[in-house]
Amino acid sequence: MFSTVLTHRPDDTSHSISMRDRVQIALAIAEEDILKTLLTQCTPPLVQPHLVGAVTAKVGVPVEAHRTVDSVIAFEAVNCALARSPEDIEQQIAAQADSRMLNRQYLAQTRCESDTQVLGQHISLAQAIALLAQSGFSPDQVDAIINVPQEAWHRSWWYALDSDGNLSEPFLRLMRTIRFPDGTFTLQYKDFYAQNKPSCFTSQEERVLIEIRTEHRSFRKTLERINLFRQQLGIAKAILICETMSELEAQGFISQGISIYATSQPLELHTRAHCAHCTNEGCQLHGQGDTGVMMCDRFRVE
């Protein structure tokens, strides 16, 4: 937990450091898993844990003369992932139609074709291998893509996000490698999908504004400061870190698109709910995608 980083022992000197400085120091030295807790365990959560890639934090980001933002967190928002078992996808497609209609079902699943995209242009062999491995390809798959014949394409099945934020929509991705006389490589790909075009190769960078609330700053002043910095930096998402907060104030900030992270106690709020993402298995609406529920005091996310 991020609040653990803020905990200090009685025999150290951190008791003389202000809350803002303690949080900024924690952000400056925090490892990825700690930063992820801010994104996934704030209220309401900004992203599901399995959809967070690499995370970094910058502290004291300048926005204008003599003014700085407490912190900006940048993270990779995962939008699609390589299927670990292509056979499962093929079986899933086969289960949706009888054997006489199987070819038609495959065509329906891959009926749309994207333009050819560039993953890496004029990069070295080492860079190409690292880029493919980082994207989730196994060593054997990387070797196959690097050595694919000049006019051929490497096929792989992937999952894209569905409307509920789950990686469940299969699509087919074709990749090829163009080799140049100077020893560099260009990696290209195109996707075949049923309806929704994948928005990126694996992930997109998103930024989150971090504001640390001090006791003397009012609700209005805090909101004005966050909105000003969001406008100046072009960042939509924001997290307000505080030690404690009343439910009324928290609801006010949440209604303005600001998530809350309290370091000293958990917030039990009637937060915006989505039954498909809720982990409260005791509710009869658990796991349903379109219930019309907007606010619920039993909404829980792991």
mmCIF file of C-alpha atoms in Angstrom:
data_model
loop_
_atom_site.group_PDB
_atom_site.id
_atom_site.type_symbol
_atom_site.label_atom_id
_atom_site.label_comp_id
_atom_site.label_asym_id
_atom_site.label_seq_id
_atom_site.Cartn_x
_atom_site.Cartn_y
_atom_site.Cartn_z
ATOM 1 C CA MET A 1 0.000 0.000 0.000
ATOM 2 C CA PHE A 2 1.123 3.535 -0.740
ATOM 3 C CA SER A 3 0.238 4.593 2.817
ATOM 4 C CA THR A 4 2.858 2.127 4.074
ATOM 5 C CA VAL A 5 5.549 4.210 2.383
ATOM 6 C CA LEU A 6 4.389 7.203 4.426
ATOM 7 C CA THR A 7 4.642 5.347 7.723
ATOM 8 C CA HIS A 8 7.544 6.505 9.899
ATOM 9 C CA ARG A 9 9.094 5.142 13.059
ATOM 10 C CA PRO A 10 9.189 7.254 16.221
ATOM 11 C CA ASP A 11 12.992 7.250 16.245
ATOM 12 C CA ASP A 12 13.414 8.805 12.792
ATOM 13 C CA THR A 13 13.197 12.477 11.807
ATOM 14 C CA SER A 14 10.243 12.189 9.422
ATOM 15 C CA HIS A 15 7.816 13.490 12.075
ATOM 16 C CA SER A 16 9.209 16.964 11.404
ATOM 17 C CA ILE A 17 8.501 16.740 7.662
ATOM 18 C CA SER A 18 5.230 18.111 6.369
ATOM 19 C CA MET A 19 2.604 15.797 4.915
ATOM 20 C CA ARG A 20 3.139 17.249 1.413
ATOM 21 C CA ASP A 21 6.901 16.635 1.584
ATOM 22 C CA ARG A 22 6.418 13.101 2.920
ATOM 23 C CA VAL A 23 4.084 12.223 0.046
ATOM 24 C CA GLN A 24 6.353 13.783 -2.560
ATOM 25 C CA ILE A 25 9.354 11.895 -1.183
ATOM 26 C CA ALA A 26 7.316 8.687 -1.232
ATOM 27 C CA LEU A 27 6.357 9.328 -4.868
ATOM 28 C CA ALA A 28 9.950 10.126 -5.806
ATOM 29 C CA ILE A 29 11.327 6.837 -4.454
ATOM 30 C CA ALA A 30 8.302 4.581 -4.950
ATOM 31 C CA GLU A 31 8.594 1.381 -6.970
ATOM 32 C CA GLU A 32 6.116 0.534 -9.731
ATOM 33 C CA ASP A 33 3.889 -1.669 -7.584
ATOM 34 C CA ILE A 34 3.454 1.121 -5.043
ATOM 35 C CA LEU A 35 2.587 3.656 -7.723
ATOM 36 C CA LYS A 36 0.061 1.212 -9.162
ATOM 37 C CA THR A 37 -1.795 1.152 -5.847
ATOM 38 C CA LEU A 38 -2.545 4.841 -6.297
ATOM 39 C CA LEU A 39 -4.146 4.175 -9.666
ATOM 40 C CA THR A 40 -6.030 1.019 -8.713
ATOM 41 C CA GLN A 41 -6.944 1.617 -5.055
ATOM 42 C CA CYS A 42 -8.026 5.243 -5.126
ATOM 43 C CA THR A 43 -11.757 6.001 -4.935
ATOM 44 C CA PRO A 44 -13.047 5.461 -7.544
ATOM 45 C CA PRO A 45 -10.229 3.426 -9.162
ATOM 46 C CA LEU A 46 -8.818 4.903 -12.370
ATOM 47 C CA VAL A 47 -7.888 1.586 -13.951
ATOM 48 C CA GLN A 48 -8.136 -2.145 -13.337
ATOM 49 C CA PRO A 49 -4.894 -3.713 -12.015
ATOM 50 C CA HIS A 50 -4.418 -6.074 -14.977
ATOM 51 C CA LEU A 51 -4.608 -3.143 -17.412
ATOM 52 C CA VAL A 52 -1.668 -1.206 -15.935
ATOM 53 C CA GLY A 53 1.756 -1.523 -17.558
ATOM 54 C CA ALA A 54 4.883 0.417 -16.655
ATOM 55 C CA VAL A 55 4.392 3.338 -14.244
ATOM 56 C CA THR A 56 6.628 6.345 -13.560
ATOM 57 C CA ALA A 57 6.252 9.461 -11.426
ATOM 58 C CA LYS A 58 7.665 12.980 -11.723
ATOM 59 C CA VAL A 59 7.608 15.203 -8.653
ATOM 60 C CA GLY A 60 7.428 19.006 -8.574
ATOM 61 C CA VAL A 61 6.502 19.412 -12.249
ATOM 62 C CA PRO A 62 6.674 23.114 -13.267
ATOM 63 C CA VAL A 63 3.643 24.574 -15.058
ATOM 64 C CA GLU A 64 4.512 28.265 -15.004
ATOM 65 C CA ALA A 65 6.826 30.693 -13.235
ATOM 66 C CA HIS A 66 7.024 29.886 -9.511
ATOM 67 C CA ARG A 67 4.232 27.264 -9.702
ATOM 68 C CA THR A 68 4.584 23.496 -9.730
ATOM 69 C CA VAL A 69 2.319 20.463 -9.710
ATOM 70 C CA ASP A 70 2.894 18.099 -6.793
ATOM 71 C CA SER A 71 3.368 15.138 -9.135
ATOM 72 C CA VAL A 72 2.411 13.645 -12.493
ATOM 73 C CA ILE A 73 2.158 9.884 -12.900
ATOM 74 C CA ALA A 74 2.533 8.390 -16.368
ATOM 75 C CA PHE A 75 1.419 4.811 -16.987
ATOM 76 C CA GLU A 76 0.877 2.420 -19.838
ATOM 77 C CA ALA A 77 -2.825 1.670 -20.244
ATOM 78 C CA VAL A 78 -3.044 -1.823 -21.744
ATOM 79 C CA ASN A 79 -5.571 -1.989 -24.589
ATOM 80 C CA CYS A 80 -4.758 -5.350 -26.125
ATOM 81 C CA ALA A 81 -2.676 -8.396 -25.312
ATOM 82 C CA LEU A 82 -1.236 -11.376 -27.135
ATOM 83 C CA ALA A 83 -3.309 -14.526 -26.692
ATOM 84 C CA ARG A 84 -1.321 -17.182 -24.850
ATOM 85 C CA SER A 85 -3.283 -19.972 -26.504
ATOM 86 C CA PRO A 86 -4.382 -19.317 -30.107
ATOM 87 C CA GLU A 87 -6.045 -22.735 -30.043
ATOM 88 C CA ASP A 88 -8.490 -21.493 -27.420
ATOM 89 C CA ILE A 89 -9.594 -18.660 -29.709
ATOM 90 C CA GLU A 90 -10.019 -20.992 -32.653
ATOM 91 C CA GLN A 91 -12.058 -23.365 -30.488
ATOM 92 C CA GLN A 92 -14.115 -20.400 -29.266
ATOM 93 C CA ILE A 93 -14.874 -19.407 -32.859
ATOM 94 C CA ALA A 94 -15.625 -23.004 -33.833
ATOM 95 C CA ALA A 95 -18.072 -23.323 -30.930
ATOM 96 C CA GLN A 96 -20.137 -20.439 -32.309
ATOM 97 C CA ALA A 97 -21.036 -22.217 -35.536
ATOM 98 C CA ASP A 98 -21.473 -25.717 -36.897
ATOM 99 C CA SER A 99 -18.782 -27.217 -39.115
ATOM 100 C CA ARG A 100 -20.562 -26.191 -42.330
ATOM 101 C CA MET A 101 -20.492 -22.518 -41.295
ATOM 102 C CA LEU A 102 -17.004 -22.466 -39.748
ATOM 103 C CA ASN A 103 -15.293 -20.638 -42.613
ATOM 104 C CA ARG A 104 -18.025 -18.000 -42.590
ATOM 105 C CA GLN A 105 -17.583 -17.562 -38.824
ATOM 106 C CA TYR A 106 -13.840 -16.999 -39.257
ATOM 107 C CA LEU A 107 -14.556 -14.431 -41.963
ATOM 108 C CA ALA A 108 -17.026 -12.654 -39.689
ATOM 109 C CA GLN A 109 -14.444 -12.503 -36.892
ATOM 110 C CA THR A 110 -11.838 -10.939 -39.209
ATOM 111 C CA ARG A 111 -14.010 -9.116 -41.738
ATOM 112 C CA CYS A 112 -12.491 -5.647 -41.113
ATOM 113 C CA GLU A 113 -8.914 -4.805 -42.047
ATOM 114 C CA SER A 114 -6.836 -1.946 -40.682
ATOM 115 C CA ASP A 115 -4.233 0.049 -42.573
ATOM 116 C CA THR A 116 -0.645 -1.117 -42.306
ATOM 117 C CA GLN A 117 0.956 0.364 -39.173
ATOM 118 C CA VAL A 118 4.614 0.773 -38.197
ATOM 119 C CA LEU A 119 5.790 -0.634 -34.863
ATOM 120 C CA GLY A 120 9.454 0.252 -35.330
ATOM 121 C CA GLN A 121 11.182 2.001 -38.230
ATOM 122 C CA HIS A 122 14.869 1.643 -39.190
ATOM 123 C CA ILE A 123 15.811 0.108 -35.846
ATOM 124 C CA SER A 124 18.673 -2.234 -35.020
ATOM 125 C CA LEU A 125 18.281 -5.987 -34.608
ATOM 126 C CA ALA A 126 18.674 -5.675 -30.844
ATOM 127 C CA GLN A 127 16.011 -2.971 -30.709
ATOM 128 C CA ALA A 128 13.613 -5.042 -32.830
ATOM 129 C CA ILE A 129 14.056 -8.106 -30.619
ATOM 130 C CA ALA A 130 13.574 -6.047 -27.445
ATOM 131 C CA LEU A 131 10.481 -4.325 -28.850
ATOM 132 C CA LEU A 132 8.818 -7.604 -29.808
ATOM 133 C CA ALA A 133 9.693 -9.260 -26.498
ATOM 134 C CA GLN A 134 8.331 -6.274 -24.590
ATOM 135 C CA SER A 135 5.073 -6.627 -26.531
ATOM 136 C CA GLY A 136 4.592 -10.156 -25.223
ATOM 137 C CA PHE A 137 5.981 -12.383 -27.960
ATOM 138 C CA SER A 138 7.867 -15.515 -26.876
ATOM 139 C CA PRO A 139 11.496 -16.029 -27.990
ATOM 140 C CA ASP A 140 10.341 -18.482 -30.680
ATOM 141 C CA GLN A 141 7.749 -15.994 -31.952
ATOM 142 C CA VAL A 142 10.311 -13.185 -31.987
ATOM 143 C CA ASP A 143 12.677 -15.351 -34.011
ATOM 144 C CA ALA A 144 9.880 -16.230 -36.452
ATOM 145 C CA ILE A 145 8.903 -12.569 -36.940
ATOM 146 C CA ILE A 146 12.489 -11.395 -37.425
ATOM 147 C CA ASN A 147 13.161 -14.126 -39.995
ATOM 148 C CA VAL A 148 9.817 -14.114 -41.815
ATOM 149 C CA PRO A 149 10.321 -14.135 -45.619
ATOM 150 C CA GLN A 150 10.315 -10.691 -47.225
ATOM 151 C CA GLU A 151 6.829 -10.931 -48.737
ATOM 152 C CA ALA A 152 5.268 -13.079 -45.985
ATOM 153 C CA TRP A 153 3.415 -12.165 -42.785
ATOM 154 C CA HIS A 154 3.522 -13.702 -39.307
ATOM 155 C CA ARG A 155 0.048 -14.465 -37.868
ATOM 156 C CA SER A 156 -0.930 -14.207 -34.204
ATOM 157 C CA TRP A 157 -4.191 -13.990 -32.258
ATOM 158 C CA TRP A 158 -4.737 -11.156 -29.772
ATOM 159 C CA TYR A 159 -7.408 -9.940 -27.357
ATOM 160 C CA ALA A 160 -8.728 -6.378 -27.349
ATOM 161 C CA LEU A 161 -10.810 -4.659 -24.670
ATOM 162 C CA ASP A 162 -14.554 -5.206 -24.740
ATOM 163 C CA SER A 163 -17.148 -2.658 -23.596
ATOM 164 C CA ASP A 164 -16.722 -3.824 -19.981
ATOM 165 C CA GLY A 165 -12.971 -3.279 -19.964
ATOM 166 C CA ASN A 166 -12.020 -6.942 -20.225
ATOM 167 C CA LEU A 167 -9.500 -8.392 -22.664
ATOM 168 C CA SER A 168 -11.950 -10.703 -24.412
ATOM 169 C CA GLU A 169 -12.425 -9.582 -28.039
ATOM 170 C CA PRO A 170 -10.222 -11.727 -30.328
ATOM 171 C CA PHE A 171 -8.603 -10.299 -33.419
ATOM 172 C CA LEU A 172 -5.947 -11.452 -35.870
ATOM 173 C CA ARG A 173 -2.673 -9.545 -36.190
ATOM 174 C CA LEU A 174 -0.280 -9.946 -39.119
ATOM 175 C CA MET A 175 3.334 -8.788 -38.843
ATOM 176 C CA ARG A 176 6.221 -8.552 -41.253
ATOM 177 C CA THR A 177 9.854 -7.484 -41.093
ATOM 178 C CA ILE A 178 11.498 -5.349 -43.766
ATOM 179 C CA ARG A 179 15.288 -5.658 -43.811
ATOM 180 C CA PHE A 180 17.531 -2.939 -45.218
ATOM 181 C CA PRO A 181 21.111 -3.097 -46.603
ATOM 182 C CA ASP A 182 22.417 -0.991 -43.717
ATOM 183 C CA GLY A 183 21.395 -3.702 -41.236
ATOM 184 C CA THR A 184 18.314 -1.954 -39.866
ATOM 185 C CA PHE A 185 14.781 -3.317 -39.645
ATOM 186 C CA THR A 186 11.263 -1.948 -39.950
ATOM 187 C CA LEU A 187 8.438 -3.804 -38.222
ATOM 188 C CA GLN A 188 4.963 -3.430 -39.734
ATOM 189 C CA TYR A 189 1.602 -4.855 -38.744
ATOM 190 C CA LYS A 190 -2.071 -4.786 -39.651
ATOM 191 C CA ASP A 191 -5.116 -6.117 -37.834
ATOM 192 C CA PHE A 192 -8.184 -8.076 -38.915
ATOM 193 C CA TYR A 193 -11.117 -7.698 -36.537
ATOM 194 C CA ALA A 194 -14.877 -8.145 -36.309
ATOM 195 C CA GLN A 195 -16.008 -4.588 -35.510
ATOM 196 C CA ASN A 196 -13.887 -2.504 -33.118
ATOM 197 C CA LYS A 197 -10.460 -1.554 -34.425
ATOM 198 C CA PRO A 198 -7.637 -2.015 -31.879
ATOM 199 C CA SER A 199 -6.496 1.459 -30.814
ATOM 200 C CA CYS A 200 -2.782 0.661 -30.496
ATOM 201 C CA PHE A 201 -0.258 -2.172 -30.585
ATOM 202 C CA THR A 202 -0.389 -3.044 -26.879
ATOM 203 C CA SER A 203 -0.748 0.087 -24.738
ATOM 204 C CA GLN A 204 -1.071 3.856 -24.724
ATOM 205 C CA GLU A 205 0.506 6.281 -22.288
ATOM 206 C CA GLU A 206 -1.854 8.117 -19.977
ATOM 207 C CA ARG A 207 -1.043 10.772 -17.398
ATOM 208 C CA VAL A 208 -2.586 11.469 -14.014
ATOM 209 C CA LEU A 209 -2.286 14.714 -12.069
ATOM 210 C CA ILE A 210 -1.461 14.187 -8.385
ATOM 211 C CA GLU A 211 -2.511 16.877 -5.907
ATOM 212 C CA ILE A 212 -1.613 16.648 -2.208
ATOM 213 C CA ARG A 213 -4.154 18.390 -0.045
ATOM 214 C CA THR A 214 -3.035 20.470 2.921
ATOM 215 C CA GLU A 215 -5.252 21.134 5.932
ATOM 216 C CA HIS A 216 -5.511 24.878 5.372
ATOM 217 C CA ARG A 217 -6.756 24.669 1.769
ATOM 218 C CA SER A 218 -10.526 24.734 1.320
ATOM 219 C CA PHE A 219 -12.604 22.575 -1.008
ATOM 220 C CA ARG A 220 -13.019 25.453 -3.473
ATOM 221 C CA LYS A 221 -9.329 26.386 -3.528
ATOM 222 C CA THR A 222 -8.272 22.755 -3.933
ATOM 223 C CA LEU A 223 -10.714 22.229 -6.793
ATOM 224 C CA GLU A 224 -9.620 25.463 -8.496
ATOM 225 C CA ARG A 225 -5.971 24.433 -8.248
ATOM 226 C CA ILE A 226 -6.602 20.960 -9.700
ATOM 227 C CA ASN A 227 -8.736 22.277 -12.561
ATOM 228 C CA LEU A 228 -6.157 24.959 -13.392
ATOM 229 C CA PHE A 229 -3.326 22.435 -13.561
ATOM 230 C CA ARG A 230 -5.420 19.948 -15.531
ATOM 231 C CA GLN A 231 -6.115 22.630 -18.109
ATOM 232 C CA GLN A 232 -2.517 23.838 -18.291
ATOM 233 C CA LEU A 233 -1.041 20.340 -18.632
ATOM 234 C CA GLY A 234 -3.842 18.866 -20.750
ATOM 235 C CA ILE A 235 -4.459 16.068 -18.236
ATOM 236 C CA ALA A 236 -8.011 14.851 -17.599
ATOM 237 C CA LYS A 237 -7.434 12.368 -14.767
ATOM 238 C CA ALA A 238 -6.507 13.475 -11.259
ATOM 239 C CA ILE A 239 -5.974 11.955 -7.817
ATOM 240 C CA LEU A 240 -6.240 13.973 -4.610
ATOM 241 C CA ILE A 241 -4.091 12.549 -1.794
ATOM 242 C CA CYS A 242 -5.078 13.466 1.755
ATOM 243 C CA GLU A 243 -4.826 12.114 5.282
ATOM 244 C CA THR A 244 -8.558 12.190 6.007
ATOM 245 C CA MET A 245 -11.660 13.545 4.289
ATOM 246 C CA SER A 246 -15.363 13.731 5.033
ATOM 247 C CA GLU A 247 -17.715 11.752 2.825
ATOM 248 C CA LEU A 248 -19.450 14.946 1.700
ATOM 249 C CA GLU A 249 -16.198 16.509 0.461
ATOM 250 C CA ALA A 250 -15.123 13.255 -1.173
ATOM 251 C CA GLN A 251 -18.390 13.044 -3.074
ATOM 252 C CA GLY A 252 -17.866 16.632 -4.217
ATOM 253 C CA PHE A 253 -14.422 15.925 -5.634
ATOM 254 C CA ILE A 254 -15.523 12.626 -7.201
ATOM 255 C CA SER A 255 -18.416 14.366 -8.945
ATOM 256 C CA GLN A 256 -15.809 16.620 -10.611
ATOM 257 C CA GLY A 257 -13.832 13.677 -11.978
ATOM 258 C CA ILE A 258 -11.227 13.571 -9.192
ATOM 259 C CA SER A 259 -10.348 10.328 -7.412
ATOM 260 C CA ILE A 260 -9.457 10.305 -3.705
ATOM 261 C CA TYR A 261 -6.660 8.459 -1.908
ATOM 262 C CA ALA A 262 -6.736 8.766 1.887
ATOM 263 C CA THR A 263 -3.466 7.715 3.539
ATOM 264 C CA SER A 264 -4.763 7.187 7.079
ATOM 265 C CA GLN A 265 -8.120 5.480 6.578
ATOM 266 C CA PRO A 266 -10.084 3.796 3.781
ATOM 267 C CA LEU A 267 -12.930 5.727 2.238
ATOM 268 C CA GLU A 268 -16.282 3.954 2.334
ATOM 269 C CA LEU A 269 -18.318 5.897 -0.190
ATOM 270 C CA HIS A 270 -21.337 5.491 -2.425
ATOM 271 C CA THR A 271 -19.021 5.502 -5.443
ATOM 272 C CA ARG A 272 -19.881 5.318 -9.128
ATOM 273 C CA ALA A 273 -20.534 1.672 -9.794
ATOM 274 C CA HIS A 274 -20.278 -0.695 -12.722
ATOM 275 C CA CYS A 275 -21.749 -4.077 -11.901
ATOM 276 C CA ALA A 276 -19.560 -5.879 -14.448
ATOM 277 C CA HIS A 277 -16.422 -4.729 -12.582
ATOM 278 C CA CYS A 278 -17.770 -5.291 -9.066
ATOM 279 C CA THR A 279 -16.243 -8.092 -6.957
ATOM 280 C CA ASN A 280 -19.148 -8.286 -4.500
ATOM 281 C CA GLU A 281 -20.314 -11.796 -5.355
ATOM 282 C CA GLY A 282 -23.100 -11.562 -2.786
ATOM 283 C CA CYS A 283 -25.047 -9.171 -5.021
ATOM 284 C CA GLN A 284 -27.487 -10.587 -7.556
ATOM 285 C CA LEU A 285 -26.333 -7.978 -10.122
ATOM 286 C CA HIS A 286 -22.678 -9.042 -9.788
ATOM 287 C CA GLY A 287 -20.959 -9.386 -13.167
ATOM 288 C CA GLN A 288 -23.819 -8.014 -15.257
ATOM 289 C CA GLY A 289 -22.832 -5.505 -17.918
ATOM 290 C CA ASP A 290 -25.874 -3.278 -18.312
ATOM 291 C CA THR A 291 -27.848 -2.881 -15.082
ATOM 292 C CA GLY A 292 -28.358 0.887 -15.098
ATOM 293 C CA VAL A 293 -26.801 1.157 -11.603
ATOM 294 C CA MET A 294 -24.737 4.355 -11.259
ATOM 295 C CA MET A 295 -24.118 4.621 -7.476
ATOM 296 C CA CYS A 296 -23.869 1.789 -4.956
ATOM 297 C CA ASP A 297 -22.487 1.549 -1.423
ATOM 298 C CA ARG A 298 -21.745 -2.174 -1.939
ATOM 299 C CA PHE A 299 -19.565 -1.611 -5.027
ATOM 300 C CA ARG A 300 -16.171 -3.222 -4.535
ATOM 301 C CA VAL A 301 -13.093 -3.584 -6.755
ATOM 302 C CA GLU A 302 -10.184 -5.821 -5.814
#
